[in-house]
Coordinates of C-alpha atoms in Angstrom, one line a residue:
X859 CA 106.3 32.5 -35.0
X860 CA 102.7 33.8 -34.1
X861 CA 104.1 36.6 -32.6
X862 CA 106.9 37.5 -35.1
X863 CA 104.3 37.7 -37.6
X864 CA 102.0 39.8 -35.5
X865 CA 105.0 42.5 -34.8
X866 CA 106.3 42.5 -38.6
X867 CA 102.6 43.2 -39.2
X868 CA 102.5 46.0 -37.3
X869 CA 105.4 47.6 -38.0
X870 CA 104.4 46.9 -41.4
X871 CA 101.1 49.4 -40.9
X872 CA 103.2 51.8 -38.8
X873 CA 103.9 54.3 -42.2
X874 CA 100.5 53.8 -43.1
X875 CA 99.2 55.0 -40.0
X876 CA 101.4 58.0 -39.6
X877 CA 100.2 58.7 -43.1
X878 CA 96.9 59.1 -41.7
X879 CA 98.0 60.9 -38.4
X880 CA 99.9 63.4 -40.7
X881 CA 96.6 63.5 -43.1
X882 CA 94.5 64.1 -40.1
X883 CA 96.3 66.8 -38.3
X884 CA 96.1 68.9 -41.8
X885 CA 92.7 68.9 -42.2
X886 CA 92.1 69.8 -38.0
X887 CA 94.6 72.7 -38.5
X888 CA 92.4 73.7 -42.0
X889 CA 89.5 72.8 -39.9
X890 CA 90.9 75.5 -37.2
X891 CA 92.0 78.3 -39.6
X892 CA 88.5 78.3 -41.3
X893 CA 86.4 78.8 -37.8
X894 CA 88.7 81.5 -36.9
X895 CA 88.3 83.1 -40.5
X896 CA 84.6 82.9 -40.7
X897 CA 84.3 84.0 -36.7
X898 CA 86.1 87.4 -37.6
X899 CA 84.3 87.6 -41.4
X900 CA 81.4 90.3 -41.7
X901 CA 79.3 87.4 -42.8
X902 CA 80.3 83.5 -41.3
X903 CA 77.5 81.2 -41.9
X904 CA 76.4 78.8 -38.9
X905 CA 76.1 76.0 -41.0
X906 CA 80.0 76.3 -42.5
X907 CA 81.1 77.5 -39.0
X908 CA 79.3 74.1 -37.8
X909 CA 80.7 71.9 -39.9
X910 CA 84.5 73.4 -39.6
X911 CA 84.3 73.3 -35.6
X912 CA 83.2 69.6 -36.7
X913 CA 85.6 68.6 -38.9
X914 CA 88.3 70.1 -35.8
X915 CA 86.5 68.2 -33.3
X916 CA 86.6 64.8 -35.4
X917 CA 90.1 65.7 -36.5
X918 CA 91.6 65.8 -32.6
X919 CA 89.7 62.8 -31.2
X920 CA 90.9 60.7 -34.6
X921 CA 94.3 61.8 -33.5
X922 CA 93.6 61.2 -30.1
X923 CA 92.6 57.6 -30.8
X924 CA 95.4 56.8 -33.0
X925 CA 98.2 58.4 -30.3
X926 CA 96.7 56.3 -27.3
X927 CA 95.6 52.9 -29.4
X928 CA 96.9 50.0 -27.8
X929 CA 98.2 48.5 -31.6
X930 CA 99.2 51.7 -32.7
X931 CA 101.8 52.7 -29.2
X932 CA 102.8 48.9 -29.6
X933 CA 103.8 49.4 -33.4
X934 CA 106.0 52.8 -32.4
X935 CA 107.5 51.0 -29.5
X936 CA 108.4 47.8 -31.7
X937 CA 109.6 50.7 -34.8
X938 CA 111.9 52.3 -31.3
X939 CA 113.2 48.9 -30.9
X940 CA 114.2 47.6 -34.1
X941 CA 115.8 51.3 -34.9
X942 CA 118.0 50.6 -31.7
X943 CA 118.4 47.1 -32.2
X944 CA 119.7 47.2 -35.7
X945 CA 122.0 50.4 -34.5
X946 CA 123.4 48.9 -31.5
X947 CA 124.3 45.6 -33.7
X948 CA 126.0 48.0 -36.5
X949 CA 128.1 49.5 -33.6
X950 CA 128.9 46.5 -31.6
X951 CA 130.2 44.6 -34.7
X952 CA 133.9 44.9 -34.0
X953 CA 133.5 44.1 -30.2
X954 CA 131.7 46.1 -26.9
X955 CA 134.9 48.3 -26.1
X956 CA 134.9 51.5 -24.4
X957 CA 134.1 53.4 -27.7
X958 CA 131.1 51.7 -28.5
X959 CA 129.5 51.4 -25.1
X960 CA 130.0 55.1 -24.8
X961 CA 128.5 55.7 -28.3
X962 CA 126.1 53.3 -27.5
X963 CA 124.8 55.5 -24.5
X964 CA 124.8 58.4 -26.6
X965 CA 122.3 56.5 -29.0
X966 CA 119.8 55.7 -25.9
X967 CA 120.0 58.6 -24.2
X968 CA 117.3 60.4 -26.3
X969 CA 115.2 58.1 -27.1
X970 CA 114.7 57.0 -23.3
X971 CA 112.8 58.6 -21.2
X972 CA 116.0 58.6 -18.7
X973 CA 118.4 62.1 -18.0
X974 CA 121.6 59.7 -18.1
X975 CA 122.2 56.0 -19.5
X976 CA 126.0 54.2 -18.6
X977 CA 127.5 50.9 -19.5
X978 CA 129.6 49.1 -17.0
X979 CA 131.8 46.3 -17.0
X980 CA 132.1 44.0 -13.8
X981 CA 134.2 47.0 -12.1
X982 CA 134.0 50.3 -14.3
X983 CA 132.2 52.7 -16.6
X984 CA 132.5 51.9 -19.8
X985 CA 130.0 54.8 -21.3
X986 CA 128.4 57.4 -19.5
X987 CA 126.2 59.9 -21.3
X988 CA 123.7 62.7 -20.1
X989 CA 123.2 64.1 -16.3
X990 CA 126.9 64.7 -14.6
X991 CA 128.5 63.3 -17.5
X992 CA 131.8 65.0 -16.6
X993 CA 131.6 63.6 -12.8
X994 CA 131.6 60.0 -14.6
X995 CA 134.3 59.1 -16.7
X996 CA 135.3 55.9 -18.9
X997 CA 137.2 53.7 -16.6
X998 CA 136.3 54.9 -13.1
X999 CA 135.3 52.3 -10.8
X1000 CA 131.8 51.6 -10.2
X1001 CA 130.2 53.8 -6.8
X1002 CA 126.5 52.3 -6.5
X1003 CA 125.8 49.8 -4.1
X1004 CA 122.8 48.8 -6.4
X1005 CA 125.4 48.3 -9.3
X1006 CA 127.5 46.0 -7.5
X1007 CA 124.2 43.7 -6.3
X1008 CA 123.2 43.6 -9.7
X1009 CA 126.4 42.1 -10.9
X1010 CA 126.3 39.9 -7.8
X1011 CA 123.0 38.6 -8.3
X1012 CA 122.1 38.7 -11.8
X1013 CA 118.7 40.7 -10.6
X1014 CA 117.2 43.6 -12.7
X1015 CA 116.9 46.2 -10.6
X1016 CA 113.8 49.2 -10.0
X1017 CA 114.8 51.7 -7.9
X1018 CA 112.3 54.4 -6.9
X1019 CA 114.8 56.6 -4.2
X1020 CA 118.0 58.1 -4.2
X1021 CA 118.6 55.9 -1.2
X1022 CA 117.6 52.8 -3.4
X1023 CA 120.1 53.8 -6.1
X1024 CA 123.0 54.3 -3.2
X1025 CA 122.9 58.4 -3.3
X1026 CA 122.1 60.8 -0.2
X1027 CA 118.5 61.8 -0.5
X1028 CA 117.7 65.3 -2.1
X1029 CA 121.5 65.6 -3.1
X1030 CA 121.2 64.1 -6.6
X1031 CA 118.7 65.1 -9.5
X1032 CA 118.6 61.5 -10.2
X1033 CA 115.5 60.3 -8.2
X1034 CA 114.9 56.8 -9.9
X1035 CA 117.3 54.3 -11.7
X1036 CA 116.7 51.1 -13.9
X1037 CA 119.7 48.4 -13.6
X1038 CA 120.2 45.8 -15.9
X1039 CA 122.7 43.1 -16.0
X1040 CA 125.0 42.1 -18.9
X1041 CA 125.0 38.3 -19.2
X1042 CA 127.7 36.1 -21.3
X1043 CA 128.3 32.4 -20.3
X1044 CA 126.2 31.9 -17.1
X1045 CA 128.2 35.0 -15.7
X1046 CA 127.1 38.7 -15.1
X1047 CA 129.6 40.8 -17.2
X1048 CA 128.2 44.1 -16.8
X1049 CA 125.3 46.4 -16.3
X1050 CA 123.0 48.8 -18.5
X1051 CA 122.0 51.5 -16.1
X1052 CA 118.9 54.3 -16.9
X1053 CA 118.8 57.1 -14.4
X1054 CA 115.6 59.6 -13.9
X1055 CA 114.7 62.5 -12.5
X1056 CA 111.6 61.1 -11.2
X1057 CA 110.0 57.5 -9.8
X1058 CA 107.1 58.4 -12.2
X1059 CA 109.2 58.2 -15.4
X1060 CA 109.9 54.2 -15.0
X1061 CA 106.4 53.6 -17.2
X1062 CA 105.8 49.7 -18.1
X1063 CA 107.5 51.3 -21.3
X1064 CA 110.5 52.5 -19.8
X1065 CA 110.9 49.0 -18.1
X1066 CA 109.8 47.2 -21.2
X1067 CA 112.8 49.1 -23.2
X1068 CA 115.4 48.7 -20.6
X1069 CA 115.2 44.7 -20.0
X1070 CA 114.6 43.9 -24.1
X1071 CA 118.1 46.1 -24.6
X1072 CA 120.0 44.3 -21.5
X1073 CA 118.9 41.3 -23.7
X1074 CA 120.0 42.7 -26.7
X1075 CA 123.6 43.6 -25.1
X1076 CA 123.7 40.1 -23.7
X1077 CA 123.2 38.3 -27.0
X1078 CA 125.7 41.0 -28.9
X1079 CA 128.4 40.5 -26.2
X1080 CA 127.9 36.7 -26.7
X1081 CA 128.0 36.8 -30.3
X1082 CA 131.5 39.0 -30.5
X1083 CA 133.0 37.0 -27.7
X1084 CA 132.0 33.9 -30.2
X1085 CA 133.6 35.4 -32.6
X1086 CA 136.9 36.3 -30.8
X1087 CA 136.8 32.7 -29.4
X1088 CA 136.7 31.8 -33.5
X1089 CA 139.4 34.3 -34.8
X1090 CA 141.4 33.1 -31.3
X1091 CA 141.3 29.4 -31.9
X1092 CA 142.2 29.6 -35.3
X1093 CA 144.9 32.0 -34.7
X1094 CA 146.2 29.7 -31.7
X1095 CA 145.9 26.6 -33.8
X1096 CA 148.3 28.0 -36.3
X1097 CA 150.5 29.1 -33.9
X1098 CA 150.8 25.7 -32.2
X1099 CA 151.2 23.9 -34.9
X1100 CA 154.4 26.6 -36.3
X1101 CA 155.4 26.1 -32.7
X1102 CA 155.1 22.0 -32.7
X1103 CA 156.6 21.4 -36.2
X1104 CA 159.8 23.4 -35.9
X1105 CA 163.0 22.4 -37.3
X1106 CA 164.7 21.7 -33.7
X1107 CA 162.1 19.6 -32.7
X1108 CA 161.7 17.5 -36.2
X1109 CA 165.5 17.3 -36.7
X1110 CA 165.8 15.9 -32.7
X1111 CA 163.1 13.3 -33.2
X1112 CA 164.5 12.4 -36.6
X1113 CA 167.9 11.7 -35.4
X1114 CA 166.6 9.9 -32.2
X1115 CA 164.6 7.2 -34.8
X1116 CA 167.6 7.1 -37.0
X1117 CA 169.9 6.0 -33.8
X1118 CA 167.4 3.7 -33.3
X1119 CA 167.3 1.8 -36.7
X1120 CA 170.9 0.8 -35.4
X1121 CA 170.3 0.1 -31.9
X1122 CA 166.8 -1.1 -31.5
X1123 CA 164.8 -1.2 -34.8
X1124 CA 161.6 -2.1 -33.0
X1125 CA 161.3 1.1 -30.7
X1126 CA 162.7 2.6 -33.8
X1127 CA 159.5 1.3 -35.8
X1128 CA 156.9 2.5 -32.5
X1129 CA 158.3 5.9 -32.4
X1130 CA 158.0 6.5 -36.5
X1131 CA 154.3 5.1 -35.8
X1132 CA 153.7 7.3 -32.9
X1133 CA 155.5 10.1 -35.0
X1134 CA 153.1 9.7 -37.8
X1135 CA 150.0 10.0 -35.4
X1136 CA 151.3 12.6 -33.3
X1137 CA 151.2 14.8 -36.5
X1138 CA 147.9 13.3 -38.2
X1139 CA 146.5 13.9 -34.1
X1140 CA 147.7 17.7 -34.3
X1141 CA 146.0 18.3 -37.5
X1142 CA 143.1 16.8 -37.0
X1143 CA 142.7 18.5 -33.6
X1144 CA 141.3 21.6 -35.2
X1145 CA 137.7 21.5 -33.3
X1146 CA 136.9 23.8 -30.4
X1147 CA 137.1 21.0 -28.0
X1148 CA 138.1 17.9 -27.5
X1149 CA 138.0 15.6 -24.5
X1150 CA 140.4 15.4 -21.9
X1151 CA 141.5 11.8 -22.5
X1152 CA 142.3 12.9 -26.3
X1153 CA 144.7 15.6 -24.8
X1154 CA 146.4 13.4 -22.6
X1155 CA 147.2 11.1 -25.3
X1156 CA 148.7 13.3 -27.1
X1157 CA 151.1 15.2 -24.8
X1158 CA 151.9 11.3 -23.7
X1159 CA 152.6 10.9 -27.3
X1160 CA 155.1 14.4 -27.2
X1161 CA 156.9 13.0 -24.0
X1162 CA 158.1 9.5 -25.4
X1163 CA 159.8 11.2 -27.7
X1164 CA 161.3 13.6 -25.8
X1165 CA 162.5 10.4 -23.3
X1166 CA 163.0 7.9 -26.4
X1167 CA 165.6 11.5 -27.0
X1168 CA 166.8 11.6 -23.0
X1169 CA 166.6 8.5 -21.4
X1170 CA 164.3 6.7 -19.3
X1171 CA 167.4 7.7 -16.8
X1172 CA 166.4 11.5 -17.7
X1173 CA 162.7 11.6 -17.5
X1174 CA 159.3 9.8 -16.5
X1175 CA 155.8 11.0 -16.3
X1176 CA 153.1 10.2 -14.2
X1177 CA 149.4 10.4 -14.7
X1178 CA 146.6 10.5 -11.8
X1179 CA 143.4 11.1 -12.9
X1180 CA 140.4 10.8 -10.6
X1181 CA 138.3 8.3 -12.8
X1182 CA 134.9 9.5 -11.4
X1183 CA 134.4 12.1 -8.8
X1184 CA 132.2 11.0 -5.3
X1185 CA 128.2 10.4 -5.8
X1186 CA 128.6 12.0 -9.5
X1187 CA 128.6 10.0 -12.9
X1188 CA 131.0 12.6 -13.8
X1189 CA 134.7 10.9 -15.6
X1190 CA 137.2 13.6 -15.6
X1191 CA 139.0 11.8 -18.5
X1192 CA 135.6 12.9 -20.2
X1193 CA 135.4 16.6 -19.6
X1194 CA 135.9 18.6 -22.8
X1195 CA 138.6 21.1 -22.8
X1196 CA 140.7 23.3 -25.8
X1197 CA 143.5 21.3 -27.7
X1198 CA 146.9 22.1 -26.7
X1199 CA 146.1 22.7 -23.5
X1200 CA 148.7 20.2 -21.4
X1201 CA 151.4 19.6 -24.1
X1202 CA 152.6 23.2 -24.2
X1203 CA 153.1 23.1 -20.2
X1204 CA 154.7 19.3 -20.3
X1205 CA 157.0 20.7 -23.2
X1206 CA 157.9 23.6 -21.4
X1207 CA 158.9 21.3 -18.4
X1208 CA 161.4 19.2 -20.2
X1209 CA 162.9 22.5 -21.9
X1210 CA 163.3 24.3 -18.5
X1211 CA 162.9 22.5 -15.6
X1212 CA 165.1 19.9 -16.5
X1213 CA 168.3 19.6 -13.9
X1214 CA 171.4 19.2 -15.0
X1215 CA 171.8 15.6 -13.8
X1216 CA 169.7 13.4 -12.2
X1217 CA 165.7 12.6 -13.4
X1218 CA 163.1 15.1 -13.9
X1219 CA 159.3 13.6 -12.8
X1220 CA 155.7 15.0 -14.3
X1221 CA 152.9 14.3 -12.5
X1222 CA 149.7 15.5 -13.9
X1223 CA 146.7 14.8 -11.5
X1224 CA 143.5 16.6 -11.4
X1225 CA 140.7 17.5 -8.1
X1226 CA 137.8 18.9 -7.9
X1227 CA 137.1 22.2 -5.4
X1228 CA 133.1 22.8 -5.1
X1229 CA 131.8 22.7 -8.7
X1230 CA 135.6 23.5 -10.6
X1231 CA 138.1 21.0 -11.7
X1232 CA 141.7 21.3 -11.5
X1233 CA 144.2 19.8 -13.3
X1234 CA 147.8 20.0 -12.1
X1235 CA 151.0 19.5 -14.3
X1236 CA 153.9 19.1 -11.4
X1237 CA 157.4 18.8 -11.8
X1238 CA 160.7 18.2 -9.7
X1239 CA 163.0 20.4 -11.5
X1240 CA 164.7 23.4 -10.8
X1241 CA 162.3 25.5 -10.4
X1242 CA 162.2 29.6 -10.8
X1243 CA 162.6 32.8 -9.1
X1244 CA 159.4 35.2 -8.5
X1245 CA 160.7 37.7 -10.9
X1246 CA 161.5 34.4 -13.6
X1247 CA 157.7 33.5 -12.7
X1248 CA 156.3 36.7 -12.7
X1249 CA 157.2 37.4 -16.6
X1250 CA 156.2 34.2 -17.7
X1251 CA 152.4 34.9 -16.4
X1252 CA 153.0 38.7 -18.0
X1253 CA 150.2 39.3 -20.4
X1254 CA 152.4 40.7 -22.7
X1255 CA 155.3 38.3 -22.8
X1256 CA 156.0 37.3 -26.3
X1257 CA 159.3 34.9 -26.0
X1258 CA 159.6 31.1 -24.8
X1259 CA 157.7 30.1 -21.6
X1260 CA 155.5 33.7 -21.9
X1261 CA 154.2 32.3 -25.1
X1262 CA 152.8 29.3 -24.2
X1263 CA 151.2 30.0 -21.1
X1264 CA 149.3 33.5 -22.8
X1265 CA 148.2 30.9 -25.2
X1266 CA 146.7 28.3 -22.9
X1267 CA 145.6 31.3 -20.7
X1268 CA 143.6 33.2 -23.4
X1269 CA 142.1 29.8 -25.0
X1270 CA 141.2 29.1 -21.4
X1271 CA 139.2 32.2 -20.7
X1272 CA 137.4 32.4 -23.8
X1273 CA 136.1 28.7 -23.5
X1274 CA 135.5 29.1 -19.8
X1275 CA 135.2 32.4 -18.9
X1276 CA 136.7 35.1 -16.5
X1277 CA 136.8 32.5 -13.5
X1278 CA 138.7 30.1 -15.7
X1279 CA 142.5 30.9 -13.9
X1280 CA 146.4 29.7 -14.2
X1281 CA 148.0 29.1 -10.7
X1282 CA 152.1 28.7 -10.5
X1283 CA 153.7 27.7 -7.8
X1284 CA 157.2 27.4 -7.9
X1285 CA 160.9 27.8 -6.1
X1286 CA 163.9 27.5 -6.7
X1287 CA 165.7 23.5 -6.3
X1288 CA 162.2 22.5 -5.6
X1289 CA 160.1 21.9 -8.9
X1290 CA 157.0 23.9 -10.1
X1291 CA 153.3 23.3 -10.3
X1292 CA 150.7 24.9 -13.2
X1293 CA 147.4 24.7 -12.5
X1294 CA 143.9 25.0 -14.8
X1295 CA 140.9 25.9 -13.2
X1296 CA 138.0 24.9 -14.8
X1297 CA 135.2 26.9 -13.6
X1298 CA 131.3 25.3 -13.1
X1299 CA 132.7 22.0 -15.1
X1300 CA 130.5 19.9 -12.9
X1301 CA 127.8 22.1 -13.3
X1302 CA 127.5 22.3 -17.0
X1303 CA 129.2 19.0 -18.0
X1304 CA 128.5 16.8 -14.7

């Protein structure tokens, strides 16, 4: 808070003080025109001459003092900053796509000391403005070696040499580079990259401006994937729950309860109570997260309908959960994960795997591999083709299977990041297998 204060303070001063610079260089060039008007007058009085030279000598070493005072270059430096700060957040409001980081270049590039500033994502160039602009287009694949470390590591980079950088010595006017990564969620997105003509121009300024804006970037890319995690959830809540409380399904578990009032009024009674849950359970659902255990009661909930609909003859599921992983106090049954996660996959099982006679088995089962959990929803059905497999993992498909699985896939990435993955393995006669990888879960939640 100390320091806050002490930097709205000074940027507080700053007109005040450029007040006085402007003030100051008028009277030195007053100061200037009066020597060399009373040098070349027929009469120029020492004492006046005296006094002007004086007031121009005062005037400069004032203006000297106030240039090169250690409050007053920290006050223009914290003005520079807050000017790009509060432009970058105008321009990043909507998102960082390829528009704004190139625009966003174009806003550093003079006010830098660099001769080119680019953008990168974790493989290409998202912006690219000044020095062999045209050799560097939006989209093309990232060429420095330094670059690539820098995503690697997570390391901000100061590179004196060509060679450093990753160009052939003399063939380049860019001499010196400043690389800076992009965080969001643990992971290195992206770089902000400053180029130079010259090793000399990376001042303790220059390095001062590049890591606070690689900050900045960091927090802005965080807060606008935040807020697309928001608009996402809510948009995939809504579409679950159209999706959940569809006429086919209602009018299929309605009928199976009414059958049952005849038959076995009992199980008739503990599916209408389930029934009533399963809908107060998908309503209530509406936070980020929940834990795994919550999901899994849930979709268990789903599937005795659908076998209180088929037949204990017709289907059966199986769960086999690792209750705590080796020398870790971690419960997997614990872990917190999106809603609507497994029931969309189990759903999509009974509607598509299911053979024409005989029983169709879910297993879901989870592992660990390093620091990542996996949780597998198997099945013995019929399987699918490549090409039948292949559209249902399409980012753009919009019907049936596609649906559900760009839902869970998109929910999955924004909670967990790029790492976070769907894995299908299926064949034909044989079953299929979907797989969630959760990246870093023992890491973070362990």
């Amino acid at each position: 808070m100390e320091m806050f204060d002490k930097t709205r303070n000074e940027v507080r001063w700053l007109p005040h003080i450029r007040s006085f610079e402007i003030a100051t260089a008028v009277i030195a060039v007053v100061a200037v025109m009066a020597v060399a008007w009373f040098l070349f007058a027929s009469q120029a009085p020492l004492p006046v001459i005296a006094i002007a030279v004086l007031a121009f000598v005062t005037c400069i070493a004032t203006i000297m003092r106030l240039l090169f005072d250690p409050d007053s270059v920290r006050a223009r430096q914290t003005d520079l900053m807050l000017r790009i700060s509060n432009a970058m957040v105008d321009l990043m409001a909507e998102g960082m796509t390829v528009e704004v980081a190139q625009r966003i270049c174009e806003m550093l590039l003079p006010r830098t000391a660099a001769i080119a500033v680019a953008i990168t994502d974790d493989t290409t160039i998202l912006g690219y403005a000044g020095y062999k602009e045209m050799e560097n287009p939006q989209g093309s694949a990232i060429r420095t070696q330094a670059t690539h470390d820098t995503l690697e590591d997570g390391i901000t980079r100061l590179l004196y040499t060509p060679a450093e950088i990753g160009f052939p010595d003399g063939s380049k006017l860019i001499k010196a580079a400043i690389i800076v990564p992009i965080e969001y969620g643990g992971n290195i997105v992206g770089t902000l990259k400053f180029y130079y003509r010259s090793s000399r121009r990376i001042t303790e300024t220059q390095k001062s401006i590049a890591r606070g804006l690689g900050k900045l970037l960091s927090t802005e890319v965080a807060a606008s994937k935040l807020e697309e995690q928001r608009e996402l959830a809510t948009s995939m809540e809504l579409k679950m729950l159209q999706s959940q409380i569809n006429p086919h399904f209602l009018f299929n578990t309605i009928n199976t309860i009414a059958s049952l009032i005849r038959t076995d009024p009992p199980k008739a009674r503990e599916l209408l109570r389930e029934f009533a849950v399963f809908y107060r359970s998908t309503i209530e659902h509406s936070q980020d997260q929940i834990r795994l255990a919550l999901e899994l009661e849930q979709t268990l909930r789903y599937f005795s309908f659908e076998v209180a609909r088929f037949g204990e003859d017709r289907l059966e599921m199986n769960v086999d959960l690792e209750s705590k992983i080796e020398n870790t106090s971690f419960n997997v049954a614990e872990m917190m994960v999106p809603p609507f996660l497994l029931q969309p996959i189990v759903e999509n099982a009974v509607k598509h795997a299911m053979p024409a006679e005989g029983k169709l088995t879910i297993v879901i089962s989870a592992q660990t591999e390093g620091s990542d959990v996996l949780i597998s929803v198997t099945d013995d059905g019929v399987g699918m083709d490549s090409r039948a497999c292949n559209n249902m993992m399409h980012s753009e498909s919009s019907t049936g299977l596609g649906i559900a699985m760009k839902n869970v896939h998109d929910r999955m990435h924004g909670f967990f990041g790029s790492d976070a993955d769907i894995l299908v393995a299926t064949k034909p006669g044989e079953g299929t297998q979907v797989t969630l990888r959760f990246p870093k879960v023992l890491e973070t939640q362990g």
